[in-house]
Short mmCIF file of C-alpha atoms in Angstrom, two decimals:
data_model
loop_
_atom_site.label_atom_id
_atom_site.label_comp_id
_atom_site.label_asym_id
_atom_site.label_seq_id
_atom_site.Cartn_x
_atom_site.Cartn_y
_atom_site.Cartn_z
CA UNK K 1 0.00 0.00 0.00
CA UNK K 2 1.39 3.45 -0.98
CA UNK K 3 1.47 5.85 1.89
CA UNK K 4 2.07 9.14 1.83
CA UNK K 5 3.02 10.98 5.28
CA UNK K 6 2.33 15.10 5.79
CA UNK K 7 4.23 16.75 8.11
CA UNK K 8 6.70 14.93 7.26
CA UNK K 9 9.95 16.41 9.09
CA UNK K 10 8.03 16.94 12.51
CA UNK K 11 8.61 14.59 15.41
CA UNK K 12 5.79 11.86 14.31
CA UNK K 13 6.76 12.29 10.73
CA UNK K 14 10.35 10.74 10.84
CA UNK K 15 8.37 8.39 13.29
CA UNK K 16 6.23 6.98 10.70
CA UNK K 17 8.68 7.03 7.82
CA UNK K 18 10.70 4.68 9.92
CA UNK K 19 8.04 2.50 11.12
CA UNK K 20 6.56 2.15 7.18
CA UNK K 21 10.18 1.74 6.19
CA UNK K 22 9.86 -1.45 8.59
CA UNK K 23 6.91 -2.71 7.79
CA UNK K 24 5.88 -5.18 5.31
CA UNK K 25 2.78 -4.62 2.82
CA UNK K 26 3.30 -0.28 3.03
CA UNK K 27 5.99 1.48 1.47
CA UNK K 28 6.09 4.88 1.48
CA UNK K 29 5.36 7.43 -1.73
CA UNK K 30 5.82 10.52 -1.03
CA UNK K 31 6.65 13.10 2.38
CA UNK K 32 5.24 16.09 2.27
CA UNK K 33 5.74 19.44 4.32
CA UNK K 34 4.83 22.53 4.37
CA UNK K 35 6.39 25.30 1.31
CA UNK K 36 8.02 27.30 3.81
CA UNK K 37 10.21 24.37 5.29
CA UNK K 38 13.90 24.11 5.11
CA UNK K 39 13.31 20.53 4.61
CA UNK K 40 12.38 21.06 0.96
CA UNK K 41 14.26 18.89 -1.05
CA UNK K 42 15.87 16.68 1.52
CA UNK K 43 15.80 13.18 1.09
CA UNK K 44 13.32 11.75 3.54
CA UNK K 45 14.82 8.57 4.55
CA UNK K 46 18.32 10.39 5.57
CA UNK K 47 16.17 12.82 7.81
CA UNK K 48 14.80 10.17 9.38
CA UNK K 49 17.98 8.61 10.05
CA UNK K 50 17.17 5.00 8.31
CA UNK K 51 19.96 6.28 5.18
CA UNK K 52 18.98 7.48 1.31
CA UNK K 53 15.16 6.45 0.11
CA UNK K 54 15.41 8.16 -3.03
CA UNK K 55 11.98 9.92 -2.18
CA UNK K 56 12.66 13.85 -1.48
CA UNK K 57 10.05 16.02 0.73
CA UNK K 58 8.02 18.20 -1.26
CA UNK K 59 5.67 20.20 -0.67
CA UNK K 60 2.86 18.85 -3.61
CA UNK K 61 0.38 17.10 -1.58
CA UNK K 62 -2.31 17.18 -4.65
CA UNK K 63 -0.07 15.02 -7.11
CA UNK K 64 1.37 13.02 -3.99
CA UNK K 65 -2.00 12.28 -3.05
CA UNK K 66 -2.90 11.07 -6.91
CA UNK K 67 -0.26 8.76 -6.77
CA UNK K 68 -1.16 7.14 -3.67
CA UNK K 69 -3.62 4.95 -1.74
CA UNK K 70 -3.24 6.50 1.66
CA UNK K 71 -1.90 9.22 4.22
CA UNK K 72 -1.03 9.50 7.58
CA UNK K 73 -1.96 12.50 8.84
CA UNK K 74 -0.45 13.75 12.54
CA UNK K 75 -0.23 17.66 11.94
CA UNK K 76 -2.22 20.57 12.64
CA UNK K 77 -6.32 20.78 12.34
CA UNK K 78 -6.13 23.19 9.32
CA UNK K 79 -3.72 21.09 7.44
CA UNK K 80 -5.97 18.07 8.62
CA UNK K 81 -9.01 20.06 7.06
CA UNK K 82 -7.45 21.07 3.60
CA UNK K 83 -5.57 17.20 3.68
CA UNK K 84 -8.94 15.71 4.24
CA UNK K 85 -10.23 17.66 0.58
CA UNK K 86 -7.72 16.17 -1.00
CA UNK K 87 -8.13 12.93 0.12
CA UNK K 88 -11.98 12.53 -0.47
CA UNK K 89 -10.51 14.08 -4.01
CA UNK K 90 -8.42 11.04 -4.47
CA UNK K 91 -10.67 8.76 -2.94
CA UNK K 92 -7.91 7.21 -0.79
CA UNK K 93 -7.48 6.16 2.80
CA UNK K 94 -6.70 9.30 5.21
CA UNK K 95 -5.52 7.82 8.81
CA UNK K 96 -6.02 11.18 11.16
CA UNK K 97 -3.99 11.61 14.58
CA UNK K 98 -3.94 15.43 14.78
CA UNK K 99 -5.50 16.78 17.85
CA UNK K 100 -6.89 19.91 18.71
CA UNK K 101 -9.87 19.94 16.51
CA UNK K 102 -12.93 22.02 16.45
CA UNK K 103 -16.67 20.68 15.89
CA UNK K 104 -16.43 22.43 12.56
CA UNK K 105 -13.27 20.68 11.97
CA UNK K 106 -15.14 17.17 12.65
CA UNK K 107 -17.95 18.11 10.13
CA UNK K 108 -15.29 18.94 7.47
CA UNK K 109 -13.94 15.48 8.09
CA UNK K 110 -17.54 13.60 8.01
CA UNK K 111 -18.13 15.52 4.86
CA UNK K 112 -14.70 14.27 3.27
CA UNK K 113 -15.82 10.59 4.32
CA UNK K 114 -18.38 10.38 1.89
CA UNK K 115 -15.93 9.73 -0.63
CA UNK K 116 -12.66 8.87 1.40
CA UNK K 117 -12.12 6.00 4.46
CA UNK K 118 -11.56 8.58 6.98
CA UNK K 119 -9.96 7.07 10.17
CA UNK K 120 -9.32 9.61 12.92
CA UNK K 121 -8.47 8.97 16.38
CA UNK K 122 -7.02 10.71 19.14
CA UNK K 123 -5.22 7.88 20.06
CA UNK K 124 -3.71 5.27 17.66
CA UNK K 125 -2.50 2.53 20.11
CA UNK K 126 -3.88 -0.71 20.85
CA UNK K 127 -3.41 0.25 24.85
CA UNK K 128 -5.53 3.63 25.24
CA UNK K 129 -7.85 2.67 23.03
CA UNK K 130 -8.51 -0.84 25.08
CA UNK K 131 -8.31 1.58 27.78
CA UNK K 132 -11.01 3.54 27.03
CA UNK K 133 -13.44 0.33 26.75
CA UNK K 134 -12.42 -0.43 30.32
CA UNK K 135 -13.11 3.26 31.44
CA UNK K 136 -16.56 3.42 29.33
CA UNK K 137 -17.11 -0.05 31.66
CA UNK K 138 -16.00 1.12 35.34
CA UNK K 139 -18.22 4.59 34.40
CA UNK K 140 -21.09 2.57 33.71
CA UNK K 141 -21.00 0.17 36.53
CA UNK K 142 -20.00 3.07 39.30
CA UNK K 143 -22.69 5.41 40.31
CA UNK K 144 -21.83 8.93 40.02
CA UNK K 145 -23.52 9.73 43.45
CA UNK K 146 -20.47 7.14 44.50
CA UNK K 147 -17.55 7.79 42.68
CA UNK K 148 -16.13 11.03 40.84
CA UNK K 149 -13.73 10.77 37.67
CA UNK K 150 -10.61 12.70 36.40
CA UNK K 151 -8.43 12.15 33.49
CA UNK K 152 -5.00 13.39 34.54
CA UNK K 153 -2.48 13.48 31.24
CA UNK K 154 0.94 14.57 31.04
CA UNK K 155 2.78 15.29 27.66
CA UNK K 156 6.10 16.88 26.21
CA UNK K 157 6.46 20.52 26.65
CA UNK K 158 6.58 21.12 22.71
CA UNK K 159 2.47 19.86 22.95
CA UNK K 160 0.41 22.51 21.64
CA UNK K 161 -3.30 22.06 22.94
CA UNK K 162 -4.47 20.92 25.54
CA UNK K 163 -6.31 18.74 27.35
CA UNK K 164 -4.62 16.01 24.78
CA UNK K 165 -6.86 14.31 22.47
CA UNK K 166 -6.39 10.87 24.13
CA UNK K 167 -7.68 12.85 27.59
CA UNK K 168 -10.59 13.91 25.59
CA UNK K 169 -10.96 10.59 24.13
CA UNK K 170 -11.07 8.88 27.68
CA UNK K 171 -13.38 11.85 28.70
CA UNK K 172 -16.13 10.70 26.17
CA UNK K 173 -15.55 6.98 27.37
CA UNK K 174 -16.14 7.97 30.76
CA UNK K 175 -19.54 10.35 29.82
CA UNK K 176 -20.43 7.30 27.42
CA UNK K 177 -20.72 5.28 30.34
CA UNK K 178 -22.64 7.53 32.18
CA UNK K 179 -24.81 8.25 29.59
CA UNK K 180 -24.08 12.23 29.84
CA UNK K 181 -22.75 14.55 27.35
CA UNK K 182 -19.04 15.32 28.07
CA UNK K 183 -19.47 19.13 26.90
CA UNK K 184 -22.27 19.45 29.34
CA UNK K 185 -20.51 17.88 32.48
CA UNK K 186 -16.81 18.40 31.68
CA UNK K 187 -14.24 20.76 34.28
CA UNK K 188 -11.12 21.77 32.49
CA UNK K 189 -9.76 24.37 34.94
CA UNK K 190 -9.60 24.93 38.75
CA UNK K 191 -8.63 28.36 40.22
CA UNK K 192 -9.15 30.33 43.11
CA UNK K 193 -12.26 29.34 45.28
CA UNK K 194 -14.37 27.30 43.32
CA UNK K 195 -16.60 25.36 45.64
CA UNK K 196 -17.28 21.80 46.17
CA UNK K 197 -17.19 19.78 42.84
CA UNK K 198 -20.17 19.17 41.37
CA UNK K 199 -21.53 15.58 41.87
CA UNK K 200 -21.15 13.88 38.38
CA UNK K 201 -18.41 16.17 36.94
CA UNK K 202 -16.06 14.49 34.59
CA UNK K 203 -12.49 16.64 35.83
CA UNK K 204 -9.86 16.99 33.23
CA UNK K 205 -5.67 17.80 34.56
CA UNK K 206 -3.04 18.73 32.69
CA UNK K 207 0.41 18.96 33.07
CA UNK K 208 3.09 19.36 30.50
CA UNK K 209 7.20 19.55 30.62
CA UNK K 210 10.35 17.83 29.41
CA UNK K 211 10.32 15.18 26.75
CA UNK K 212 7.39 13.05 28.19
CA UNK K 213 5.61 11.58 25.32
CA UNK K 214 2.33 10.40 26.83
CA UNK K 215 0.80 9.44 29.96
CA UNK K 216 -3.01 9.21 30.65
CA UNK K 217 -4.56 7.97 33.75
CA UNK K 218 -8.30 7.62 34.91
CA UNK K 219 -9.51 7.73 38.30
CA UNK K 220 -12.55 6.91 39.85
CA UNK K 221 -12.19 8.25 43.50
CA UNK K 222 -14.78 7.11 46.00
CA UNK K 223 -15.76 7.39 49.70
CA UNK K 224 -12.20 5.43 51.03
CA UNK K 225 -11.64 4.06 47.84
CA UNK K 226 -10.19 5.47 44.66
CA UNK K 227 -9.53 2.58 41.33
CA UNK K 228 -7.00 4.67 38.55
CA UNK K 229 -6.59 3.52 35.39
CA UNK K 230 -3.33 4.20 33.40
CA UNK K 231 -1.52 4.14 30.11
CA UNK K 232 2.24 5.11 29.45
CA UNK K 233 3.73 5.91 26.11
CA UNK K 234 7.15 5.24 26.06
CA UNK K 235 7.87 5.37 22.22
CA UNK K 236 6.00 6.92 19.54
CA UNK K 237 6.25 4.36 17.25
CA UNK K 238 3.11 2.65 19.00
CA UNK K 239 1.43 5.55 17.38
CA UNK K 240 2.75 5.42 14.00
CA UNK K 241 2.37 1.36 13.89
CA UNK K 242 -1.05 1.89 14.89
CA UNK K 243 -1.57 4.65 12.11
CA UNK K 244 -0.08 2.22 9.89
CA UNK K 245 -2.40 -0.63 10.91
CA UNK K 246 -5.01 1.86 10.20
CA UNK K 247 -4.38 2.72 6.53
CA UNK K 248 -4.11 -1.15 5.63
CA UNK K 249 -7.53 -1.65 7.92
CA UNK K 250 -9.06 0.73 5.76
CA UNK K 251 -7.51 -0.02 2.39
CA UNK K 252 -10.58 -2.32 1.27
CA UNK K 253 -13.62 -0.61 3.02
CA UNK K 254 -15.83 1.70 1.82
CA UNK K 255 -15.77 5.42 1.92
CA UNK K 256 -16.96 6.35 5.25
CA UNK K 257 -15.92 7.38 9.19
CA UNK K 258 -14.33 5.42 11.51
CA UNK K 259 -11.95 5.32 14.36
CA UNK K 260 -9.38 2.87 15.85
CA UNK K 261 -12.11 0.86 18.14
CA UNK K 262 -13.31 -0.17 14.38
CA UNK K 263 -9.86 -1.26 13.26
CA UNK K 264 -9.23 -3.12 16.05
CA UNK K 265 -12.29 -4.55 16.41
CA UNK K 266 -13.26 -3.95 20.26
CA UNK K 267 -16.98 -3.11 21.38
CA UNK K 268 -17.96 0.49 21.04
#
């Protein structure tokens, strides 16, 4: 499967060129970045430090994406918005792991779904997504009257929004299991005298700083009891091999939305 990864000289992008460069059944077409970038021109594979690949980043995304059957997609949500046009144009897979996006951003993507396989998480590994079954599961079986819930995440200090999309994801678990609607019942910041907390609240925490790359814990704290819940990222290839298991997932479906509980196959 052709692949083509955007964003290509950022962190995740020399991530996923090495992890397609080791995996069988992908190979990768094109890397693409931004006009601006002094990566123009540059030949991927030596930026990613796996030696000469012969394919140079450029900054063409429309002819990249004609000439391919995928992308993998970890940037920003306005290059996610104007990647996802040129997917549906192309009619090829687009795996999405940016972060950060707006409700208009979502309906941008669902449009581009009609005519591309649109997978878009905000958390590509195997572990936080299995871990947000589990915390959909311990919100539905303790009462909120009994037990409160925060999602406490901790990322590098280069991370630009926040609360993370994998906090957000495990948010929505947690008001899935309640049967509440996260935006109505979510508490993202605590300052100065704020009262009791609210019975039912779903309590967010962030903390950012050195070169953590991801750490995501749930807790459900009751009355001399509390039960937490965590992942740890130690290595972002997780991500990219699960971005990767994405694209050949989707390679054979039809045009539509889904997310990595689909591609993995747990219950939803």
């Amino acid at each position: 499967m052709k692949l083509v990864v955007v964003g290509a000289a950022g962190r995740m992008g020399q991530t996923l060129i090495r992890a397609i460069d080791a995996t069988e059944g992908v190979e990768l077409s094109a890397a693409i970045e931004v006009s601006s970038s002094p990566h123009i021109g540059r030949d991927s594979g030596e930026m990613a430090g796996i030696g000469s690949n012969g394919i140079a980043i450029s900054e063409d995304a429309l002819a990249a994406f004609a000439a391919a059957e995928g992308v993998v997609d970890f940037t920003i949500p306005k290059a996610s918005v104007e990647f996802a046009g040129l997917a549906a144009q192309a009619r090829i897979v687009h795996v999405i792991g940016t972060t950060g996006c707006t409700a208009e951003d979502e309906a941008k993507f669902d449009a581009a779904a009609r005519h591309a396989r649109v997978v878009k998480s905000g958390n590509m590994s195997l572990g936080v997504n299995l871990l947000a079954v589990l915390v959909r599961q311990a919100a539905q079986a303790l009462d909120a009257a009994d037990f409160d819930i925060e999602v406490l995440e901790m990322h590098h200090k280069h991370k630009i929004d926040a609360p993370s999309g994998t906090a957000f994801l495990l948010g929505e678990a947690a008001a899935t299991g309640r049967n509440v609607n996260l935006a109505e019942h979510s508490v993202r910041v605590r300052d100065g005298i704020t009262g009791a907390r609210g019975q039912g609240e779903i309590g967010f925490a962030t903390l950012r700083g050195g070169s953590v790359i991801g750490e995501h814990s749930v807790l459900f704290a009751g009355e001399g009891e509390t039960i937490e819940i965590t992942h740890r990222a130690t290595d972002r290839l997780l991500f990219a091999r699960g971005a990767i298991k994405a694209a050949l997932w989707a390679h054979d479906k039809k045009a539509g939305r889904y997310d990595m509980l689909d591609v993995l196959g747990l219950e939803k």
